[in-house]
XYZ file of C-alpha atoms in Angstrom:
640
model
C 113.468 96.061 182.957
C 114.455 95.750 179.410
C 117.672 97.328 178.177
C 117.813 99.231 174.913
C 119.481 97.423 172.067
C 122.527 99.371 170.998
C 122.698 97.583 167.675
C 119.071 98.384 166.972
C 119.613 102.020 167.769
C 122.633 102.157 165.515
C 120.665 100.517 162.713
C 117.859 103.042 163.134
C 120.317 105.927 162.948
C 121.934 104.384 159.855
C 118.529 104.011 158.203
C 117.704 107.649 158.948
C 120.980 108.881 157.488
C 120.526 106.610 154.449
C 117.060 108.022 153.812
C 118.424 111.554 154.087
C 121.236 110.777 151.637
C 118.735 109.211 149.211
C 116.501 112.270 149.377
C 119.474 114.557 148.748
C 120.634 112.403 145.855
C 117.146 112.437 144.316
C 116.502 116.183 144.537
C 119.997 117.547 143.877
C 120.982 115.342 140.917
C 120.697 116.410 137.277
C 120.889 114.249 134.119
C 121.984 115.397 130.676
C 123.100 113.552 127.543
C 125.238 114.509 124.570
C 126.422 113.061 121.243
C 130.109 114.036 120.850
C 131.420 115.052 117.459
C 134.576 112.956 117.722
C 134.219 109.303 116.758
C 136.875 108.101 119.234
C 135.581 110.200 122.155
C 137.199 109.357 125.507
C 135.383 110.738 128.591
C 138.426 110.297 130.842
C 140.510 112.580 128.655
C 137.716 115.060 127.978
C 136.623 115.529 131.622
C 140.068 115.756 133.174
C 142.007 117.838 130.658
C 143.823 120.947 131.826
C 143.251 122.796 135.069
C 139.650 123.728 134.253
C 136.706 122.483 136.214
C 134.627 119.520 135.147
C 131.696 121.789 134.296
C 133.782 123.855 131.888
C 135.263 120.735 130.310
C 131.771 119.330 129.666
C 130.542 122.574 128.110
C 133.593 122.684 125.793
C 132.881 119.257 124.215
C 132.094 119.575 120.492
C 128.800 117.884 119.611
C 127.161 116.579 116.442
C 124.755 118.898 114.631
C 123.312 116.292 112.230
C 123.082 112.525 112.008
C 122.612 109.912 109.285
C 120.279 106.975 108.915
C 121.785 103.460 109.351
C 124.353 104.938 111.758
C 125.207 103.715 115.247
C 125.778 106.751 117.461
C 127.158 106.763 121.014
C 124.936 108.690 123.404
C 126.755 109.710 126.612
C 124.679 110.212 129.773
C 126.175 112.592 132.378
C 124.688 112.613 135.879
C 125.719 115.338 138.313
C 125.038 114.167 141.900
C 126.079 115.324 145.422
C 129.167 113.519 146.633
C 129.552 112.242 150.204
C 131.780 109.213 149.806
C 132.501 106.549 147.217
C 130.461 103.784 148.874
C 127.272 105.797 149.220
C 127.600 107.034 145.640
C 127.959 103.497 144.282
C 124.979 102.318 146.352
C 122.873 105.109 144.867
C 124.034 104.275 141.335
C 122.848 100.667 141.779
C 119.316 101.947 142.246
C 119.348 104.034 139.050
C 117.315 103.123 135.963
C 118.323 105.088 132.835
C 116.178 104.678 129.696
C 116.395 106.286 126.269
C 113.912 106.539 123.373
C 114.666 107.825 119.872
C 111.878 109.075 117.599
C 112.071 110.164 113.964
C 109.769 113.156 113.464
C 108.867 114.801 110.177
C 109.013 118.533 109.761
C 105.810 120.557 109.589
C 104.814 121.098 105.967
C 103.646 124.655 105.117
C 100.359 123.356 103.689
C 99.584 121.157 106.731
C 99.931 123.480 109.682
C 96.892 122.060 111.502
C 97.955 118.381 111.467
C 100.701 117.098 113.782
C 103.832 115.777 112.036
C 104.215 112.027 111.663
C 106.654 110.299 114.005
C 107.919 106.776 114.635
C 110.109 105.286 117.341
C 113.331 103.737 116.039
C 115.082 102.846 119.313
C 114.155 102.093 122.924
C 116.625 100.764 125.487
C 118.149 101.048 128.940
C 121.641 101.348 130.392
C 122.838 98.022 131.784
C 124.877 97.826 135.004
C 124.460 101.446 135.987
C 126.811 100.977 138.978
C 129.768 100.473 136.583
C 129.802 104.105 135.497
C 132.888 106.230 135.017
C 132.912 108.702 137.940
C 134.772 112.000 138.183
C 134.670 114.004 141.429
C 134.779 117.767 141.061
C 136.441 120.327 143.273
C 134.491 121.591 146.319
C 132.471 124.721 145.697
C 132.167 127.831 147.819
C 129.443 126.278 149.976
C 131.704 123.321 150.646
C 129.580 120.842 148.702
C 131.234 118.589 146.146
C 129.633 117.043 143.086
C 130.393 113.773 141.364
C 129.866 113.217 137.652
C 128.883 109.724 136.485
C 129.148 108.941 132.754
C 127.542 106.086 130.782
C 127.772 105.257 127.066
C 124.781 103.775 125.187
C 125.136 102.787 121.483
C 121.993 103.648 119.519
C 121.304 102.353 116.005
C 119.273 104.800 113.900
C 117.264 102.568 111.600
C 114.986 103.796 108.858
C 111.334 104.278 109.808
C 108.392 103.159 107.715
C 106.823 106.608 107.507
C 107.354 108.813 104.478
C 110.198 111.191 105.310
C 109.703 114.942 104.971
C 112.448 117.090 106.527
C 113.075 114.449 109.230
C 114.660 114.976 112.637
C 115.577 112.535 115.388
C 114.514 113.319 118.962
C 116.297 111.632 121.885
C 114.380 111.451 125.173
C 116.346 110.197 128.196
C 114.915 109.531 131.655
C 116.747 108.646 134.894
C 114.670 107.112 137.709
C 115.823 106.505 141.269
C 114.487 103.749 143.543
C 113.992 105.088 147.076
C 113.989 102.663 150.080
C 111.943 104.258 152.880
C 111.710 103.141 156.520
C 108.068 102.212 156.122
C 108.893 100.046 153.158
C 111.591 98.346 155.235
C 109.119 97.547 157.988
C 106.637 96.229 155.455
C 109.333 94.012 154.038
C 110.109 92.587 157.476
C 106.416 91.896 158.151
C 105.852 90.148 154.852
C 106.201 86.678 156.422
C 102.435 86.407 157.042
C 102.484 86.433 160.892
C 101.137 89.234 163.045
C 103.678 91.401 164.780
C 104.471 90.864 168.451
C 103.261 93.213 171.203
C 100.467 94.516 168.986
C 96.907 94.524 170.476
C 94.732 91.962 168.800
C 91.442 92.859 167.244
C 87.963 91.538 167.960
C 87.599 87.722 167.947
C 85.204 86.906 165.154
C 84.800 83.238 166.294
C 83.951 83.991 169.909
C 80.370 82.683 169.490
C 81.741 79.185 168.825
C 83.666 79.009 172.127
C 80.964 76.932 173.935
C 80.319 74.524 171.045
C 80.483 70.950 172.410
C 81.633 69.564 169.064
C 84.933 71.464 169.351
C 85.931 69.533 172.459
C 86.881 72.552 174.582
C 88.952 74.231 171.841
C 88.305 77.981 171.741
C 88.711 79.188 168.134
C 90.040 82.680 167.553
C 90.145 84.835 164.408
C 91.205 88.409 164.742
C 89.216 91.003 162.870
C 92.505 92.470 161.591
C 92.904 89.374 159.448
C 89.735 89.919 157.426
C 89.364 93.691 157.604
C 89.267 95.597 154.358
C 92.721 96.746 153.275
C 93.078 99.723 150.975
C 95.135 98.905 147.845
C 98.622 100.299 147.649
C 98.819 103.315 145.381
C 102.594 103.112 145.169
C 104.943 100.132 145.120
C 107.194 99.677 148.099
C 110.253 100.560 145.980
C 108.833 103.519 144.030
C 110.749 104.985 141.082
C 111.196 108.744 141.313
C 112.277 110.700 138.266
C 115.453 112.735 138.477
C 115.514 116.202 136.967
C 117.324 116.486 133.674
C 117.305 117.396 130.000
C 113.900 116.811 128.416
C 114.950 116.002 124.829
C 117.716 116.403 122.275
C 116.652 117.120 118.672
C 118.997 116.804 115.682
C 118.554 116.745 111.914
C 118.939 113.352 110.243
C 119.488 112.514 106.554
C 119.890 109.380 104.397
C 123.256 108.968 102.703
C 122.506 106.242 100.180
C 119.693 104.172 98.705
C 120.043 100.704 97.230
C 117.852 98.532 95.033
C 118.326 95.319 93.088
C 117.050 94.205 89.684
C 116.894 90.562 88.647
C 116.816 89.086 85.155
C 117.139 85.614 83.715
C 119.905 84.974 81.158
C 118.714 83.949 77.681
C 120.789 80.773 77.333
C 120.312 77.407 75.657
C 119.631 75.138 77.461
C 117.889 77.277 80.094
C 119.461 77.417 83.548
C 118.160 78.266 87.010
C 120.710 81.056 87.552
C 119.809 84.744 87.775
C 121.643 87.957 86.938
C 121.394 90.568 89.699
C 122.160 94.257 89.193
C 122.641 96.048 92.515
C 122.288 99.823 92.190
C 123.610 102.173 94.881
C 122.572 105.843 94.753
C 124.198 108.478 96.954
C 121.896 111.287 98.029
C 122.702 115.023 97.882
C 122.280 115.447 101.656
C 125.987 115.343 102.519
C 128.872 117.475 101.312
C 131.853 115.277 102.090
C 133.509 112.100 100.848
C 132.062 108.649 101.531
C 133.971 105.366 101.364
C 132.085 102.223 100.316
C 134.266 99.556 101.924
C 131.949 96.519 102.219
C 129.366 95.067 99.845
C 128.285 91.450 100.165
C 125.467 89.337 98.767
C 124.550 85.958 100.235
C 121.899 83.466 99.111
C 120.452 80.769 101.344
C 121.597 77.407 99.910
C 123.026 79.161 96.873
C 126.172 80.590 95.322
C 127.066 84.162 94.403
C 129.600 84.911 91.660
C 131.118 88.388 91.904
C 132.749 89.641 88.673
C 133.338 93.145 90.131
C 136.978 92.520 90.988
C 138.231 94.527 87.997
C 140.453 97.553 88.373
C 138.407 100.582 89.366
C 135.519 98.554 90.798
C 137.259 96.807 93.674
C 136.399 97.951 97.185
C 136.906 100.352 98.868
C 135.440 102.961 96.523
C 135.528 106.712 97.096
C 132.139 108.316 96.387
C 130.532 111.737 96.633
C 126.978 113.017 96.485
C 124.877 112.174 93.388
C 127.061 109.147 92.541
C 125.325 106.118 91.017
C 127.037 102.724 91.131
C 125.866 99.456 89.561
C 127.314 96.054 90.539
C 126.729 92.841 88.600
C 126.356 89.424 90.242
C 125.419 85.937 89.112
C 123.198 84.012 91.526
C 122.624 80.271 91.298
C 121.205 77.578 93.607
C 123.200 74.618 94.830
C 123.487 71.721 92.397
C 121.596 69.327 94.652
C 118.710 71.807 94.914
C 118.019 72.098 91.187
C 115.728 69.067 91.174
C 113.803 70.155 94.283
C 110.204 71.247 94.011
C 110.630 74.783 95.274
C 113.574 77.024 94.452
C 112.535 80.036 96.527
C 115.494 81.543 98.362
C 116.342 84.629 100.411
C 118.939 87.123 99.213
C 120.699 89.136 101.939
C 122.413 92.380 100.896
C 124.870 94.077 103.267
C 126.501 97.472 102.676
C 128.861 99.446 104.906
C 129.871 103.036 104.225
C 132.221 105.350 106.123
C 131.315 109.035 105.854
C 134.360 111.310 106.219
C 132.690 114.261 107.922
C 136.111 115.211 109.300
C 139.036 113.076 108.064
C 141.660 111.546 110.312
C 144.244 114.200 109.473
C 142.249 116.863 111.374
C 141.699 116.985 115.160
C 138.533 115.440 116.607
C 138.016 113.291 113.538
C 134.396 112.330 112.768
C 134.011 109.257 110.568
C 130.618 107.656 111.275
C 130.091 104.158 109.883
C 126.775 103.293 108.230
C 125.615 99.660 108.014
C 122.640 98.646 105.867
C 121.271 95.090 105.698
C 118.067 94.053 103.934
C 116.572 90.847 102.578
C 114.559 90.080 99.447
C 113.034 86.912 98.013
C 114.343 85.027 94.965
C 112.833 82.328 92.779
C 115.248 80.174 90.797
C 112.457 78.193 89.097
C 113.290 78.058 85.359
C 110.579 79.114 82.889
C 108.303 76.427 81.488
C 108.893 75.725 77.765
C 110.954 78.864 77.108
C 111.466 78.111 73.405
C 107.814 77.301 72.617
C 108.889 74.308 70.543
C 110.980 76.204 67.998
C 113.823 74.338 66.255
C 117.276 74.829 67.694
C 118.630 76.098 64.368
C 116.855 79.440 64.752
C 117.451 81.996 67.506
C 114.946 82.265 70.339
C 112.258 84.760 69.327
C 108.907 85.080 71.050
C 106.104 86.740 69.172
C 104.575 88.197 72.330
C 107.796 89.055 74.159
C 110.589 89.803 71.686
C 114.001 90.602 73.031
C 114.406 93.500 70.594
C 112.105 95.104 68.047
C 113.939 96.369 64.992
C 112.514 98.599 62.273
C 115.468 98.110 59.952
C 113.588 95.953 57.433
C 114.294 92.494 56.181
C 112.588 89.204 57.015
C 113.561 86.732 59.688
C 115.691 83.832 58.566
C 113.703 80.630 58.146
C 115.283 77.175 58.071
C 115.552 75.629 54.616
C 114.935 72.141 55.979
C 111.393 70.811 55.873
C 109.625 70.575 59.266
C 108.840 66.930 58.599
C 112.594 66.208 58.392
C 113.578 68.222 61.442
C 110.663 67.009 63.560
C 109.313 63.739 62.142
C 107.011 63.247 65.147
C 105.159 66.515 64.525
C 101.850 66.681 62.752
C 102.121 68.255 59.256
C 98.694 69.831 59.573
C 99.626 71.413 62.901
C 102.916 72.684 61.500
C 101.113 74.264 58.576
C 98.451 75.787 60.773
C 100.897 77.306 63.249
C 103.362 78.588 60.652
C 103.341 82.372 60.536
C 103.060 84.051 57.151
C 106.212 85.867 56.053
C 106.155 89.448 57.250
C 106.423 92.080 54.552
C 109.733 93.848 54.309
C 109.730 97.231 56.010
C 111.609 100.202 54.614
C 115.029 100.941 56.085
C 114.140 103.453 58.820
C 117.475 103.417 60.700
C 115.880 103.126 64.162
C 115.958 100.221 66.649
C 113.378 100.140 69.445
C 112.982 97.872 72.487
C 109.675 97.700 74.368
C 109.764 96.535 78.012
C 106.563 95.822 79.917
C 106.282 95.834 83.740
C 106.785 92.626 85.676
C 104.435 93.399 88.560
C 100.806 92.160 88.558
C 98.240 94.277 86.705
C 94.614 94.474 87.745
C 91.616 95.905 85.974
C 91.701 99.688 86.229
C 95.405 99.895 87.179
C 97.828 102.253 85.511
C 101.081 100.831 84.124
C 103.869 101.894 81.789
C 105.983 100.505 78.931
C 109.605 101.557 78.680
C 110.785 102.249 75.121
C 114.524 102.228 74.408
C 115.294 103.978 71.085
C 118.639 103.820 69.242
C 119.473 105.900 66.161
C 121.458 103.568 63.889
C 121.880 106.055 61.065
C 125.658 105.570 60.956
C 125.237 101.798 60.682
C 123.390 101.954 57.350
C 125.224 101.030 54.219
C 124.143 104.242 52.590
C 125.602 106.257 55.437
C 128.859 104.317 55.405
C 129.457 105.301 51.816
C 128.999 108.971 52.610
C 130.521 109.237 56.059
C 133.205 111.518 54.688
C 131.818 114.963 53.786
C 131.247 115.077 50.017
C 132.645 117.822 47.878
C 130.438 120.803 47.044
C 130.350 119.624 43.432
C 128.822 116.281 44.382
C 125.334 115.468 43.131
C 122.364 116.802 45.067
C 121.218 113.290 45.956
C 124.588 112.511 47.607
C 124.498 115.765 49.565
C 120.951 115.065 50.739
C 121.834 111.493 51.682
C 124.826 112.645 53.738
C 122.776 115.327 55.467
C 120.078 112.801 56.350
C 122.645 110.317 57.684
C 124.435 112.822 59.926
C 121.445 114.860 61.122
C 119.729 114.308 64.425
C 116.425 112.443 64.282
C 113.224 113.653 65.924
C 110.601 110.963 66.405
C 107.010 110.819 67.594
C 105.386 107.668 69.031
C 101.634 107.314 68.518
C 99.919 104.226 70.038
C 97.095 102.775 67.932
C 94.465 100.835 69.941
C 93.183 97.443 68.870
C 89.540 97.492 67.745
C 87.283 95.206 65.702
C 85.745 97.105 62.824
C 83.165 96.171 60.197
C 85.540 95.834 57.275
C 83.574 93.242 55.253
C 80.101 93.796 53.917
C 77.557 91.342 55.277
C 76.070 89.120 52.582
C 72.355 89.654 52.655
C 70.414 86.421 53.264
C 67.791 85.358 50.700
C 64.481 87.142 50.881
C 61.459 85.577 52.537
C 59.535 85.993 49.282
C 60.380 82.432 48.225
C 57.190 80.471 47.570
C 56.248 77.209 49.215
C 56.712 75.366 45.915
C 60.433 75.977 46.070
C 60.630 78.437 43.178
C 62.905 81.364 43.918
C 60.997 83.899 41.845
C 57.376 84.637 41.025
C 56.654 85.897 37.533
C 53.648 87.994 36.707
C 51.755 87.893 33.494
C 54.076 90.418 31.889
C 57.106 88.287 32.648
C 58.607 90.829 35.106
C 60.290 89.651 38.340
C 59.104 90.522 41.817
C 61.833 92.223 43.811
C 62.921 91.063 47.288
C 61.729 92.833 50.385
C 63.212 96.263 50.899
C 63.833 95.710 54.632
C 64.320 92.204 55.957
C 64.591 91.830 59.746
C 67.436 89.289 59.469
C 69.380 91.670 57.232
C 68.834 94.626 59.539
C 69.879 92.611 62.613
C 73.041 91.272 60.933
C 74.078 94.699 59.661
C 73.561 96.388 63.009
C 75.423 93.659 64.917
C 78.429 93.698 62.594
C 78.654 97.492 62.520
C 79.502 97.784 66.227
C 83.054 99.019 66.950
C 84.532 97.496 70.113
C 85.816 99.743 72.847
C 89.560 100.108 73.317
C 91.275 97.495 75.496
C 93.966 99.898 76.724
C 93.601 103.618 77.199
C 96.875 105.367 76.392
C 97.587 108.188 78.835
C 100.544 109.481 76.798
C 99.148 109.607 73.279
C 101.882 111.854 71.822
C 105.415 111.039 72.934
C 108.327 112.936 71.392
C 111.833 111.439 71.300
C 114.892 113.339 70.244
C 116.718 114.976 68.810
C 118.848 111.829 68.519
C 122.291 112.186 66.939
C 123.754 109.245 65.003
C 124.441 106.310 67.357
C 122.488 108.149 70.057
C 119.923 106.544 72.337
C 117.015 107.686 74.468
C 114.419 106.230 76.821
C 110.721 107.085 76.592
C 107.692 105.905 78.539
C 104.193 104.995 77.375
C 101.577 104.958 80.124
C 98.345 102.961 79.801
C 95.162 102.220 81.729
C 93.759 98.674 81.635
C 90.087 98.835 80.557
C 89.274 95.205 79.723
C 89.868 91.917 81.465
C 91.837 89.219 79.662
C 94.739 89.283 77.184
C 94.911 92.810 75.832
C 97.355 94.795 73.768
C 97.796 97.434 71.081
C 97.296 97.178 67.367
C 100.565 98.985 66.659
C 102.797 101.854 67.686
C 103.335 104.306 64.863
C 106.818 105.843 64.702
C 106.813 109.136 62.791
C 109.979 110.933 61.697
C 109.170 114.603 62.256
C 111.873 115.655 59.847
C 110.899 113.617 56.771
C 107.283 112.817 57.834
C 107.929 109.126 57.184
C 106.301 106.603 59.476
C 106.484 102.904 60.277
C 104.027 100.840 62.361
C 105.519 98.503 64.963
C 103.140 95.567 65.442
C 105.280 93.138 67.478
C 104.361 94.502 70.892
C 104.077 92.931 74.357
C 100.772 91.473 75.477
C 99.249 92.227 78.876
C 97.185 89.792 80.955
C 94.680 91.733 83.058
C 92.565 90.157 85.788
C 89.793 91.655 87.879
C 90.859 90.637 91.393
C 93.898 88.434 91.961
C 96.385 90.355 89.820
C 97.779 89.730 86.365
C 100.980 89.363 84.455
C 102.660 90.660 81.329
C 104.183 88.763 78.487
């Protein structure tokens, strides 16, 4: 007679009590999560302050009502669970899986009520080592049951999504899952060795028909039908995850604090260098109403050097900024000396910014100073331009006919060297020098206006829309005539002096009119000789009276030549802003205008001129030194 195993009975009772505790922990627990307002939030101090209960202390915690992009927020998970003892609680915490997802969701636009708002996930993670939670045990309630509160902290970085933001909000969704170990799963784990259990009736022998086979030598094979019977697939893993009740989601408004962009230009130096000038612009948005401290700004180039001249007084970090501020920082970027002779000079520029937003300064209780960190990378190309001077002599300044650095309408001709080209460049061909020499430009009247045309640097394809930026400066006070009459003349001064002073000190109003480039029939086609010429070679036939015979009235060659030469070509660029007004510009004042165009023809296109009209005096000047645009049909284009 077999005796009962006391150890086995005790183990069975322990398993039963463990299953009961697991079921109670699963059904009576509740998960919530908060984002405290205080930056240096301490759960030990917040949950155990005063003589109040833990529930009241949790409800009294001040929370954030809005967040910022590029911020790392601390999300605190709070799990309320039934408390039996410390060991059982820690064993249950080991089987917890806590996950969190953060989505950025746009607000519903009033004109798009039927379409769901766009959303994008910006964070997804889990709590590591859930058993190492901070645990606070509450006082026993009226029913005699006590609750324990486990707290975890999870840092979440709120990056910027790729969707277009329209009244964005961030939605946090936290889930706590509990792994339950049942008795059946424990038995299945013990029987996972591959052998059949003892004291279990065997099934039908499938190899019984081979028992009398003489080739087996008296060996009776046996294969139980339980080995090959059809087994239904498991619908649930042996350690199933069960979701714990809790808060479904937490939705908060989120705003960007700053935007940054960089502009690159190549210095106009002789000889040309591979260095670049970078202008980093930082714009602060109007979505915050407090002070922001820009305390870190670094630029780094792979295998390159960065020269920072922003260490002057007033520009050194940290800088105090408010909404709508616009800051511009200047840097000089250059590759390493041993990389100048390499084939490729493509590098990566890494820009890092850190800003502290003083939502509630340190002087006040529960200070809130979130730190924003922004890091982005852009590509650089240090390759110097090919033949930047276009073969011009070093005695004259660098001026490109198709890409001038500044277009001036102040009159005068460019200075030409007085030395013969054959002396300066004896290896040049005289015929080529004479053919490429530009005729002297006629002197323009003194208009008192300086204009700079800037074309876009991005590729232009056929049918694309692009813009020229026009920078206009009123140099009326720089004229010699204005300098002589800067002081107000006396009332008895001549009328010409009074009019000259009024014109020099008055504001200028200008109008820019683009003139397209077209080929017109300006020369009359010389009519070819008539076909009335005789075979004998005489050009005229004389009748008996001595009168000449006139040529044919309509000759097909003449008609064809006249019709072909009378065609007016279509415009290469269609100007979308045909009438641009600038002003009023006071003396020494400046303004920026924009001319928008549409590329209509493939190849090198441009304008004939831009007519500048003074609306006050009705004088006008045509600017003909304009940028050229290279337009391609498929692969993109470039501007010069």
